[in-house]
Amino acid sequence: MKKGFSLIELVIVIGLLLIISAVSFVAIRSLLNSFQQISINTIEQTFNDAARNARYNYNNSDWGVYLTVDGTNNLESITLFSGTNYASRDTAYDQKINFDKQLIPVTIDLTDIYPYTGDGYEVIFEQTSGESHQIGTIELYINEETYNITINEIGVPTN
């Protein structure tokens, strides 16, 4: 009896490995697309929460969103906060969400946001009216796709 693999056995094993690889690739791509959509929804929802909290006068205060980025404009975290600006906020109301740039890198462009207060990385919504003086578009770049969140004069974030 000869020891070793026949050609048919080798072809079957290679075929099975190719099928498993293809299914795995599709599953991983689908998972990454889900993470990408979750990132976009989280960012947009944080802006909506800030505008809503300001309009409903929650905590009797302005509300804002602070975007922490690294030196290459990769989003590290986003913080929903209560206060007239990030520096003087009431930290008891902070809601911080961290982003893993190794998993889903989110690059942002804030050049279109008019910096009314702060350093251009915060967007403030005024108490009761919900209006924002930082109007413009925040561009998000995720996996070579561009998503926009626009803050209009009446403080309504849209994409």
Coordinates of C-alpha atoms in Angstrom, one line a residue:
M1 CA 0.0 0.0 0.0
K2 CA 1.4 3.4 -1.0
K3 CA 1.5 6.2 1.5
G4 CA 0.5 9.7 0.5
F5 CA -2.3 11.6 -1.0
S6 CA -3.9 11.0 -4.3
L7 CA -4.6 13.8 -6.7
I8 CA -8.3 13.6 -6.1
E9 CA -7.9 13.9 -2.4
L10 CA -5.6 17.0 -2.9
V11 CA -8.1 18.7 -5.2
I12 CA -11.0 18.0 -2.8
V13 CA -9.0 19.5 0.1
I14 CA -8.0 22.6 -1.9
G15 CA -11.6 23.0 -3.1
L16 CA -12.9 22.9 0.5
L17 CA -10.2 25.4 1.6
L18 CA -11.3 27.8 -1.2
I19 CA -15.0 27.5 -0.2
I20 CA -14.2 28.1 3.4
S21 CA -12.0 31.1 2.5
A22 CA -14.7 32.6 0.3
V23 CA -17.4 32.2 3.0
S24 CA -15.1 33.6 5.6
F25 CA -14.3 36.6 3.4
V26 CA -18.0 37.4 2.8
A27 CA -18.7 37.0 6.5
I28 CA -15.8 39.3 7.6
R29 CA -16.8 41.9 5.0
S30 CA -20.4 41.9 6.2
L31 CA -19.2 42.3 9.8
L32 CA -16.9 45.2 8.9
N33 CA -19.8 46.9 7.0
S34 CA -22.0 46.4 10.1
F35 CA -19.3 48.1 12.3
Q36 CA -19.0 50.9 9.7
Q37 CA -22.7 51.5 9.9
I38 CA -22.7 51.4 13.7
S39 CA -19.9 54.0 13.7
I40 CA -21.9 56.4 11.5
N41 CA -25.1 55.9 13.4
T42 CA -23.3 56.4 16.7
I43 CA -21.8 59.7 15.6
E44 CA -25.0 61.0 14.1
Q45 CA -27.0 59.9 17.2
T46 CA -24.6 61.7 19.5
F47 CA -25.2 65.0 17.6
N48 CA -29.0 64.4 17.7
D49 CA -28.9 63.7 21.4
A50 CA -27.0 66.9 22.1
A51 CA -29.5 69.0 20.0
R52 CA -32.4 67.3 21.7
N53 CA -31.1 67.7 25.2
A54 CA -30.5 71.4 24.5
R55 CA -34.0 71.9 23.1
Y56 CA -35.6 70.1 26.0
N57 CA -33.4 72.2 28.4
Y58 CA -32.1 69.0 30.1
N59 CA -29.8 69.9 33.0
N60 CA -30.8 73.5 32.5
S61 CA -27.8 73.9 30.1
D62 CA -26.4 74.1 26.6
W63 CA -25.3 70.7 25.2
G64 CA -22.4 69.8 22.9
V65 CA -20.4 67.2 21.2
Y66 CA -16.6 67.1 21.5
L67 CA -14.6 65.1 18.9
T68 CA -11.2 63.9 20.0
V69 CA -8.8 63.2 17.0
D70 CA -5.2 62.2 16.7
G71 CA -2.6 64.0 14.6
T72 CA -3.9 62.5 11.4
N73 CA -7.6 63.4 12.0
N74 CA -8.5 59.8 13.0
L75 CA -11.4 59.9 15.4
E76 CA -10.4 58.6 18.8
S77 CA -13.6 59.4 20.7
I78 CA -16.8 61.5 20.7
T79 CA -18.2 63.0 23.9
L80 CA -21.7 64.2 24.5
F81 CA -21.5 66.9 27.3
S82 CA -23.5 69.4 29.2
G83 CA -22.2 73.0 29.3
T84 CA -21.4 76.1 27.3
N85 CA -18.2 74.5 26.1
Y86 CA -16.1 71.4 26.6
A87 CA -13.6 73.0 28.9
S88 CA -16.2 74.2 31.4
R89 CA -18.6 71.3 31.0
D90 CA -20.4 69.4 33.9
T91 CA -18.4 66.1 33.7
A92 CA -21.2 64.3 35.6
Y93 CA -23.2 64.3 32.4
D94 CA -20.4 63.2 30.0
Q95 CA -21.1 60.3 27.7
K96 CA -17.9 59.3 26.0
I97 CA -17.6 56.7 23.1
N98 CA -14.2 55.5 22.1
F99 CA -13.4 54.4 18.5
D100 CA -10.9 51.7 17.7
K101 CA -8.9 53.0 14.7
Q102 CA -7.4 49.6 14.3
L103 CA -10.8 48.0 13.7
I104 CA -12.6 50.8 11.8
P105 CA -10.6 53.9 11.2
V106 CA -12.8 57.0 11.0
T107 CA -11.1 60.0 9.6
I108 CA -12.9 63.3 9.9
D109 CA -12.7 66.7 8.2
L110 CA -14.1 69.6 10.3
T111 CA -12.8 72.4 8.1
D112 CA -16.4 73.3 7.1
I113 CA -17.6 73.8 10.7
Y114 CA -17.5 77.4 11.6
P115 CA -15.8 77.5 15.1
Y116 CA -18.0 79.8 17.2
T117 CA -16.3 78.7 20.4
G118 CA -13.7 76.2 21.3
D119 CA -11.1 74.8 19.0
G120 CA -13.3 73.7 16.1
Y121 CA -13.7 70.2 17.5
E122 CA -16.8 70.9 19.5
V123 CA -20.3 71.7 18.4
I124 CA -22.5 73.5 20.9
F125 CA -26.3 73.5 20.8
E126 CA -28.0 76.3 22.7
Q127 CA -30.3 75.7 25.6
T128 CA -34.0 75.8 24.8
S129 CA -33.6 76.7 21.1
G130 CA -31.2 73.9 20.2
E131 CA -29.6 76.2 17.6
S132 CA -25.9 75.9 16.9
H133 CA -23.4 78.5 15.7
Q134 CA -21.1 75.8 14.4
I135 CA -22.9 75.2 11.2
G136 CA -21.5 73.2 8.3
T137 CA -20.6 69.7 7.3
I138 CA -18.5 67.1 9.1
E139 CA -17.1 64.7 6.6
L140 CA -16.4 61.1 7.8
Y141 CA -14.1 58.9 5.8
I142 CA -14.6 55.2 6.5
N143 CA -13.1 52.5 4.4
E144 CA -12.7 54.8 1.4
E145 CA -16.3 56.0 1.6
T146 CA -17.4 59.5 2.5
Y147 CA -20.3 60.2 4.8
N148 CA -21.5 63.7 5.7
I149 CA -23.3 65.0 8.8
T150 CA -24.5 68.6 8.3
I151 CA -25.3 70.9 11.2
N152 CA -27.8 73.6 10.0
E153 CA -28.6 77.0 11.6
I154 CA -31.5 75.6 13.7
G155 CA -29.3 72.9 15.1
V156 CA -30.7 69.9 13.3
P157 CA -28.0 67.3 12.4
T158 CA -28.7 65.5 9.1
N159 CA -26.8 63.1 6.9

